[in-house]
Amino acid sequence: MADSRVYRASTTAPVNIAVIKYWGKRDAKLNLPTNSSLSVTLAQSDLKAHTTASCSQAFSDDDSLILNGEPSPLTTPRSQACLARLRALRKILEDRDNSLPKLSQWPLRIVSINNFPTAAGLASSAAGFAALIRAIANLYELPQSPTELSAIARQGSGSACRSLFGGYVAWDAGTAADGNDSVAVEVAPASHWPEMRALVVVASAEKKGVPSTAGMQQTAATSTLFPLRVEKLVPARMIAMKEAIAKKDFATFADLTMQDSNSFHAVCLDTVPPIFYMNETSRAAVRLVEAINERVGRNVAAYTFDAGPNAVVYYLAENEGQVAGVFKSLLGDKDGWAGDRGTQVQEAPIEGLDERVVAVLKSGVSRVILTGVGEGPIATSDHLVSESGLPTQ
Amino acid sequence: MADSRVYRASTTAPVNIAVIKYWGKRDAKLNLPTNSSLSVTLAQSDLKAHTTASCSQAFSDDDSLILNGEPSPLTTPRSQACLARLRALRKILEDRDNSLPKLSQWPLRIVSINNFPTAAGLASSAAGFAALIRAIANLYELPQSPTELSAIARQGSGSACRSLFGGYVAWDAGTAADGNDSVAVEVAPASHWPEMRALVVVASAEKKGVPSTAGMQQTAATSTLFPLRVEKLVPARMIAMKEAIAKKDFATFADLTMQDSNSFHAVCLDTVPPIFYMNETSRAAVRLVEAINERVGRNVAAYTFDAGPNAVVYYLAENEGQVAGVFKSLLGDKDGWAGDRGTQVQEAPIEGLDERVVAVLKSGVSRVILTGVGEGPIATSDHLVSESGLPTQ
């Protein structure tokens, strides 16, 4: 007889911001990267995707996804690849234990929301795909480890594989043709170095740049500097960065983070035609971080830029005043300083800043987000699908 | 008995704009470059340095230079190195022929002016040092070839060595420790490919960037991408560029010019701390050149940027309307379009340009200079020092 129950599982998943950048695919279909990358997972209290995966024999419709209240296609090859793989893993369990409900055969209803500030220009795909994979894996009660699941998340969105872990996470490029060794691994948990903070400096949304998937393909195909980055520079930085994290050596962490961000944007500029992601606001943020480090006399702040103009500035809690305090002294009127953490930041003006840098930041920054290193996906009973299978919002 | 005559020689010298960039010194004192470079000499009707070198036994003062009406120091190590070498070459002649006046022993009075638009942000040192060396060599009636003199000019200002020739000029990096083989040679005279035009798009003077001498030292010391550029990429481009010039293959000339400019700015960005010379106006000029080439369906325009935000756009006379005409349709109200050449340019609007690109160009460009490939230094009887040894202006 028919099982009309609605099976549900919900999870939240974090954003991650790379300090050694992923740029270039050796296999576009499988989302296999040309080089390894390393990221810091950011706290979900500030930025997270929240996803409920549900299924029921009573669902008559096809698989569906409602993202931030809007129906969203699950029919992309990438999504299809993820769902097919997860169903196959579930089917193995069902074949092994006949008493298990045949969830793998039933339509999925997935509802997801994220708490990202709108127009923040933050890539939500990593957190979104990580939450999707994690929620379905929980629904299907899959025994696979986060690293095993990361090979599936990677096919949805490359950097999503790193959002299956908290703390400090490496994505090993791997060498296998099928990508089975291109997976995410924990370098260190958040608890190893919990003092890591991140200030996201959101540059006013201008016209979108080249989408990263297209951009990294162009760079790999045309940049004559790119092979050196992939073959020599990034592998050396990966080793040095893991060591810096193990030692909690922020000065080295900062050097490597800033160098790799600049190296990444350099090969973008070296692409034919050149790709520009950093703008005047981004460069002003670079100059301000340099001024902060110069005044303190050592690296207490490190900037990094993804495929867009936003700056993410890493620093340690003990230096919050010297770093976030300087940004607040210039940008205190922008959104993002409210809330416990923001109000605790003491403004710390710097004398003698370049007037142009200050003016560009004041006019170019739309908001800030104060966050820090955080945990990986967290299962929750806060379901976005009701017991009767309807979206709760 | 004393010779009270004032001996004079005057010359003009051109600006050159590199299409394969000089960036990095293997010897700072001798101004020896890490890589070869190649430039196009620009017509002196538009941009030139005009210099008179004079000397007399009756001059009691020290060597002196008046630049654009202002006393200017000749005491810098670089200037001193040039003057000492030229005097040594003159002395060889005097020792060989006793009848020659002992010009090498007398004070030099040098007067120089240039016709560069003020605040154009164009480096005048190349033309200035080339004119200085050429004028003194003429005054001293030195038999040395321009290539031999280029080794002296190089010590004054690296790229000055290329301004001793017209047309298409290579500066061979050389390998000798004393730099004797680091000299300029003519790749092709202007008459070989006289159709080459250049539109200088002057970006409003902002705060000056890192001076090139300091900047290239920082890049050589810290950029991890730089060695590949120096050891592999530039040498390959030098060969390809000489071939493109020999064949008058503009499409290839344009590809190489744009790629090398972007490669140069990429290693600047990869420098610790990063160096930014291009600004929003520069990037908008890049986008406009891309739109021009896209509309025509092939490379009819090539941008290049030196250590500053100004764009130099190369094109062939036959494509003036399709290139300069598009710039004029957007920037026709800026200085520089008057005069025979500018008024002849027919405005050629492009449909569907990115509004931001247009707005940034309109607000960021201060003037344009229409010029093209031209001749090397030209001796003139228009002396800036009177027969009595006084500046004529």
Coordinates of C-alpha atoms in Angstrom, one line a residue, chain A:
Chain A
M1 CA 0.0 0.0 0.0
A2 CA 1.1 3.6 -0.7
D3 CA 3.2 5.4 1.8
S4 CA 1.8 9.0 1.9
R5 CA 4.3 10.3 4.5
V6 CA 6.4 13.3 3.6
Y7 CA 10.1 12.6 4.4
R8 CA 12.1 15.7 5.3
A9 CA 15.6 16.8 6.2
S10 CA 16.9 20.3 6.6
T11 CA 20.3 21.8 6.9
T12 CA 22.1 25.1 6.8
A13 CA 25.4 25.5 4.9
P14 CA 28.1 28.2 5.0
V15 CA 29.8 30.5 2.5
N16 CA 33.5 30.0 2.0
I17 CA 36.0 32.6 0.8
A18 CA 39.2 31.2 -0.8
V19 CA 42.6 32.5 0.2
I20 CA 44.2 30.3 -2.5
K21 CA 41.9 30.8 -5.5
Y22 CA 40.2 28.3 -7.7
W23 CA 40.5 29.6 -11.3
G24 CA 40.5 27.2 -14.3
K25 CA 39.0 23.9 -15.1
R26 CA 40.8 20.8 -16.4
D27 CA 37.4 19.3 -17.1
A28 CA 34.4 21.6 -17.5
K29 CA 31.8 18.8 -17.4
L30 CA 33.0 17.3 -14.2
N31 CA 34.1 20.7 -12.8
L32 CA 37.6 19.5 -12.2
P33 CA 40.0 22.4 -11.4
T34 CA 43.4 23.1 -12.9
N35 CA 44.8 23.8 -9.4
S36 CA 44.0 23.1 -5.7
S37 CA 42.5 25.8 -3.6
L38 CA 42.0 26.6 0.0
S39 CA 39.3 28.6 1.8
V40 CA 38.0 29.8 5.1
T41 CA 34.4 28.8 6.0
L42 CA 32.5 31.8 7.2
A43 CA 30.1 31.8 10.2
Q44 CA 26.5 30.9 9.3
S45 CA 25.2 33.4 11.9
D46 CA 26.0 36.0 9.2
L47 CA 25.7 34.2 5.9
K48 CA 24.1 30.9 5.2
A49 CA 21.9 28.9 2.9
H50 CA 19.0 27.1 4.6
T51 CA 17.6 24.1 2.6
T52 CA 14.9 21.5 3.2
A53 CA 14.8 18.4 1.0
S54 CA 11.6 16.5 1.1
C55 CA 10.2 13.6 -0.9
S56 CA 7.1 11.5 -0.8
Q57 CA 5.4 8.8 -2.8
A58 CA 2.4 11.1 -2.8
F59 CA 4.2 13.8 -4.7
S60 CA 3.0 13.6 -8.2
D61 CA 5.0 16.4 -9.7
D62 CA 8.6 16.3 -10.9
D63 CA 11.6 17.3 -8.7
S64 CA 11.2 20.9 -7.8
L65 CA 13.2 23.7 -6.2
I66 CA 11.9 26.9 -4.7
L67 CA 14.8 29.3 -4.0
N68 CA 14.1 32.4 -2.0
G69 CA 10.4 32.0 -2.7
E70 CA 10.8 31.6 -6.5
P71 CA 10.6 28.4 -8.5
S72 CA 14.1 27.6 -9.8
P73 CA 15.1 25.0 -12.4
L74 CA 16.6 21.7 -11.2
T75 CA 17.0 20.7 -14.8
T76 CA 20.5 22.0 -15.4
P77 CA 23.0 19.3 -16.3
R78 CA 24.9 20.2 -13.1
S79 CA 21.9 19.8 -10.8
Q80 CA 20.8 16.6 -12.7
A81 CA 24.2 15.1 -12.2
C82 CA 24.1 15.8 -8.4
L83 CA 20.6 14.4 -8.0
A84 CA 21.3 11.3 -10.1
R85 CA 24.4 10.5 -8.0
L86 CA 22.6 11.0 -4.7
R87 CA 19.7 8.8 -5.8
A88 CA 22.1 6.1 -6.9
L89 CA 23.7 6.1 -3.5
R90 CA 20.3 5.9 -1.8
K91 CA 19.3 3.0 -4.1
I92 CA 22.3 1.0 -2.9
L93 CA 20.9 1.3 0.6
E94 CA 17.4 0.4 -0.5
D95 CA 18.6 -2.6 -2.4
R96 CA 20.6 -3.7 0.6
D97 CA 17.6 -3.3 3.0
N98 CA 14.2 -3.9 1.6
S99 CA 12.5 -2.4 4.6
L100 CA 13.7 1.1 3.7
P101 CA 11.2 3.4 1.9
K102 CA 12.1 3.8 -1.8
L103 CA 12.9 7.5 -1.4
S104 CA 15.2 7.2 -4.4
Q105 CA 12.2 6.7 -6.7
W106 CA 10.1 9.6 -5.4
P107 CA 10.0 13.2 -6.5
L108 CA 12.0 15.7 -4.5
R109 CA 10.6 19.0 -3.3
I110 CA 13.4 21.2 -2.2
V111 CA 13.0 24.6 -0.6
S112 CA 15.9 26.9 0.0
I113 CA 16.4 30.4 1.3
N114 CA 19.6 32.4 2.1
N115 CA 20.1 35.3 4.4
F116 CA 22.6 37.1 2.1
P117 CA 22.0 40.8 1.9
T118 CA 20.5 41.5 -1.5
A119 CA 22.8 43.0 -4.0
A120 CA 25.7 42.0 -1.9
G121 CA 27.2 40.5 -4.9
L122 CA 28.2 37.5 -2.9
A123 CA 28.3 34.2 -4.7
S124 CA 25.5 32.1 -3.1
S125 CA 26.0 29.1 -5.3
A126 CA 28.6 27.5 -3.1
A127 CA 26.5 27.6 0.1
G128 CA 23.4 26.8 -2.0
F129 CA 24.7 23.6 -3.6
A130 CA 26.4 22.5 -0.4
A131 CA 23.1 22.8 1.5
L132 CA 21.3 21.0 -1.3
I133 CA 23.7 18.1 -1.3
R134 CA 23.9 17.9 2.5
A135 CA 20.1 18.1 2.9
I136 CA 19.4 15.3 0.4
A137 CA 22.2 13.2 1.8
N138 CA 20.5 13.6 5.2
L139 CA 17.1 12.8 3.8
Y140 CA 18.5 9.7 2.2
E141 CA 20.5 8.9 5.3
L142 CA 23.6 8.4 3.2
P143 CA 26.7 7.1 5.1
Q144 CA 29.1 8.9 2.8
S145 CA 31.6 11.3 4.5
P146 CA 31.6 15.0 3.7
T147 CA 34.7 14.4 1.5
E148 CA 32.9 11.7 -0.4
L149 CA 29.9 14.1 -0.8
S150 CA 32.2 16.9 -1.8
A151 CA 32.8 15.1 -5.1
I152 CA 29.1 15.4 -5.8
A153 CA 28.8 19.0 -4.6
R154 CA 31.8 19.9 -6.8
Q155 CA 29.8 18.9 -9.9
G156 CA 27.1 21.4 -8.9
S157 CA 29.4 24.3 -8.2
G158 CA 33.1 23.9 -7.9
S159 CA 33.6 25.9 -4.7
A160 CA 30.5 24.3 -3.1
C161 CA 32.7 21.3 -2.2
R162 CA 34.6 23.5 0.3
S163 CA 31.3 24.5 2.0
L164 CA 30.7 21.0 3.2
F165 CA 33.3 21.6 5.9
G166 CA 33.8 24.3 8.6
G167 CA 37.1 26.0 9.4
Y168 CA 40.0 25.8 7.0
V169 CA 39.3 23.7 3.9
A170 CA 41.4 22.5 1.0
W171 CA 40.0 21.4 -2.4
D172 CA 42.6 19.0 -3.8
A173 CA 42.7 19.4 -7.6
G174 CA 43.3 15.6 -7.9
T175 CA 44.6 13.9 -11.0
A176 CA 42.0 11.2 -11.8
A177 CA 40.2 11.6 -15.0
D178 CA 36.8 10.8 -13.4
G179 CA 37.5 13.4 -10.7
N180 CA 37.1 11.0 -7.8
D181 CA 40.2 12.4 -6.1
S182 CA 39.1 16.0 -6.7
V183 CA 37.6 16.5 -3.3
A184 CA 37.4 18.8 -0.3
V185 CA 39.3 18.0 2.9
E186 CA 39.5 19.7 6.3
V187 CA 42.9 21.4 6.8
A188 CA 41.9 22.5 10.3
P189 CA 38.6 22.9 12.2
A190 CA 37.4 26.4 13.1
S191 CA 38.3 25.5 16.7
H192 CA 42.0 25.3 15.7
W193 CA 42.1 29.0 14.9
P194 CA 38.8 30.5 16.0
E195 CA 40.1 34.0 16.2
M196 CA 40.0 34.5 12.4
R197 CA 37.7 37.3 11.5
A198 CA 36.5 38.5 8.1
L199 CA 35.2 41.9 7.1
V200 CA 33.3 41.8 3.8
V201 CA 33.5 45.2 2.1
V202 CA 30.7 45.2 -0.4
A203 CA 31.4 47.4 -3.4
S204 CA 28.3 49.1 -4.9
A205 CA 27.0 46.7 -7.5
E206 CA 28.0 47.9 -10.9
K207 CA 27.5 46.1 -14.2
K208 CA 28.4 42.4 -13.6
G209 CA 31.7 41.3 -14.8
V210 CA 32.5 38.2 -16.9
P211 CA 30.8 35.1 -15.2
S212 CA 33.5 33.1 -13.4
T213 CA 32.8 29.9 -15.4
A214 CA 33.3 31.6 -18.7
G215 CA 36.1 33.8 -17.3
M216 CA 38.2 30.9 -16.0
Q217 CA 37.9 29.1 -19.3
Q218 CA 39.1 32.1 -21.2
T219 CA 42.1 32.5 -18.9
A220 CA 43.0 28.9 -19.1
A221 CA 42.8 29.1 -22.9
T222 CA 44.6 32.4 -23.5
S223 CA 46.7 33.6 -20.6
T224 CA 50.4 33.0 -21.2
L225 CA 51.1 33.6 -17.5
F226 CA 48.5 31.1 -16.3
P227 CA 50.5 27.9 -16.7
L228 CA 53.2 29.1 -14.3
R229 CA 50.5 30.0 -11.7
V230 CA 48.9 26.5 -12.0
E231 CA 52.0 24.4 -12.3
K232 CA 54.3 26.1 -9.8
L233 CA 53.0 29.0 -7.9
V234 CA 49.7 27.7 -6.5
P235 CA 51.1 24.3 -5.5
A236 CA 53.9 26.0 -3.5
R237 CA 51.4 28.4 -1.9
M238 CA 49.1 25.5 -0.9
I239 CA 51.9 23.9 1.1
A240 CA 53.0 27.2 2.7
M241 CA 49.3 28.1 3.5
K242 CA 48.6 24.8 5.2
E243 CA 51.8 25.3 7.3
A244 CA 50.8 28.9 8.2
I245 CA 47.3 27.7 9.3
A246 CA 48.9 24.8 11.3
K247 CA 51.2 27.3 13.0
K248 CA 48.5 30.0 13.3
D249 CA 51.0 32.3 11.6
F250 CA 48.8 35.2 10.5
A251 CA 51.6 37.3 9.0
T252 CA 52.4 34.5 6.5
F253 CA 48.7 33.7 6.1
A254 CA 48.2 37.3 5.1
D255 CA 51.2 37.5 2.7
L256 CA 50.0 34.3 0.9
T257 CA 46.4 35.5 0.8
M258 CA 47.1 38.9 -0.7
Q259 CA 49.7 37.4 -3.2
D260 CA 47.4 34.8 -4.4
S261 CA 44.5 37.2 -4.9
N262 CA 46.7 39.5 -6.9
S263 CA 48.1 36.6 -8.8
F264 CA 44.6 35.4 -9.7
H265 CA 43.6 38.9 -10.9
A266 CA 46.9 39.2 -12.8
V267 CA 46.1 36.2 -14.9
C268 CA 42.6 37.6 -15.4
L269 CA 44.2 40.8 -16.8
D270 CA 46.5 38.6 -18.9
T271 CA 43.5 36.9 -20.5
V272 CA 42.6 37.7 -24.1
P273 CA 40.5 39.8 -23.9
P274 CA 41.5 41.0 -20.5
I275 CA 39.1 40.4 -17.6
F276 CA 38.8 43.1 -14.9
Y277 CA 37.0 42.2 -11.6
M278 CA 38.7 44.7 -9.3
N279 CA 37.5 48.3 -9.6
E280 CA 38.6 51.6 -8.1
T281 CA 36.8 50.7 -4.9
S282 CA 38.7 47.4 -4.8
R283 CA 42.0 49.2 -5.3
A284 CA 41.2 51.7 -2.6
A285 CA 40.5 48.8 -0.2
V286 CA 43.9 47.4 -1.0
R287 CA 45.5 50.7 -0.2
L288 CA 43.7 51.0 3.1
V289 CA 44.7 47.5 4.1
E290 CA 48.3 48.5 3.2
A291 CA 48.0 51.6 5.3
I292 CA 46.6 49.6 8.3
N293 CA 49.5 47.1 8.1
E294 CA 52.1 49.8 7.7
R295 CA 50.8 51.7 10.7
V296 CA 50.9 48.6 12.9
G297 CA 54.3 47.6 11.5
R298 CA 53.2 44.0 10.5
N299 CA 50.5 42.2 8.6
V300 CA 47.4 42.4 10.8
A301 CA 45.0 42.5 7.8
A302 CA 44.8 40.6 4.5
Y303 CA 42.6 41.4 1.5
T304 CA 41.3 39.0 -1.0
F305 CA 39.0 39.5 -4.0
D306 CA 36.9 36.9 -5.8
A307 CA 35.4 37.3 -9.3
G308 CA 34.0 40.7 -8.4
P309 CA 34.9 44.0 -6.7
N310 CA 34.0 43.1 -3.1
A311 CA 36.9 43.0 -0.7
V312 CA 37.1 40.4 2.0
V313 CA 39.5 41.4 4.7
Y314 CA 40.8 38.7 7.1
Y315 CA 42.2 39.7 10.5
L316 CA 42.5 38.2 14.0
A317 CA 40.0 39.1 16.8
E318 CA 42.8 40.7 18.8
N319 CA 43.4 43.2 16.0
E320 CA 39.7 44.0 15.4
G321 CA 40.2 47.7 16.5
Q322 CA 43.2 48.2 14.3
V323 CA 41.5 46.7 11.2
A324 CA 37.7 46.8 11.4
G325 CA 38.0 49.9 13.5
V326 CA 39.8 51.8 10.7
F327 CA 37.2 50.7 8.2
K328 CA 34.4 51.8 10.6
S329 CA 36.0 55.2 11.1
L330 CA 35.6 55.8 7.3
L331 CA 32.5 53.7 6.5
G332 CA 30.6 53.8 9.8
D333 CA 27.6 55.2 8.1
K334 CA 27.2 52.1 5.8
D335 CA 24.9 49.2 6.5
G336 CA 26.3 46.3 8.4
W337 CA 27.8 47.9 11.6
A338 CA 24.6 47.4 13.6
G339 CA 24.3 44.2 15.7
D340 CA 26.4 43.0 18.5
R341 CA 29.6 42.6 16.7
G342 CA 29.5 45.8 14.7
T343 CA 28.6 48.0 17.6
Q344 CA 31.5 46.6 19.6
V345 CA 34.0 47.7 17.0
Q346 CA 35.7 50.9 18.2
E347 CA 36.4 53.4 15.4
A348 CA 40.1 53.9 15.0
P349 CA 40.9 56.7 12.5
I350 CA 44.2 56.7 10.7
E351 CA 46.0 60.0 10.1
G352 CA 47.3 60.9 6.7
L353 CA 45.3 58.6 4.5
D354 CA 45.3 59.3 0.8
E355 CA 42.3 61.6 0.2
R356 CA 41.4 59.8 -3.0
V357 CA 41.4 56.4 -1.3
V358 CA 39.1 57.7 1.3
A359 CA 36.7 59.4 -1.2
V360 CA 36.6 56.3 -3.4
L361 CA 35.8 54.0 -0.5
K362 CA 33.1 56.4 0.9
S363 CA 31.4 56.6 -2.5
G364 CA 32.0 53.0 -3.7
V365 CA 31.2 50.9 -0.6
S366 CA 27.5 50.0 -0.2
R367 CA 27.7 48.0 3.0
V368 CA 29.9 45.8 5.2
I369 CA 29.4 42.4 6.7
L370 CA 31.3 41.5 9.9
T371 CA 31.9 37.8 10.2
G372 CA 34.6 35.2 10.9
V373 CA 35.6 31.6 10.6
G374 CA 32.7 29.2 11.3
E375 CA 31.3 25.7 11.2
G376 CA 30.2 23.5 8.3
P377 CA 26.7 22.5 7.5
I378 CA 24.4 22.1 10.5
A379 CA 21.3 19.9 10.5
T380 CA 18.2 21.7 11.7
S381 CA 14.6 20.7 12.5
D382 CA 13.5 24.1 11.1
H383 CA 11.9 22.7 8.0
L384 CA 10.9 24.8 5.0
V385 CA 8.5 22.2 3.9
S386 CA 5.4 21.3 6.0
E387 CA 4.5 17.8 7.1
S388 CA 1.9 17.9 4.3
G389 CA 4.7 18.7 1.8
L390 CA 3.9 22.4 1.2
P391 CA 6.5 25.2 1.4
T392 CA 6.2 26.9 4.7
Q393 CA 7.0 30.2 3.1

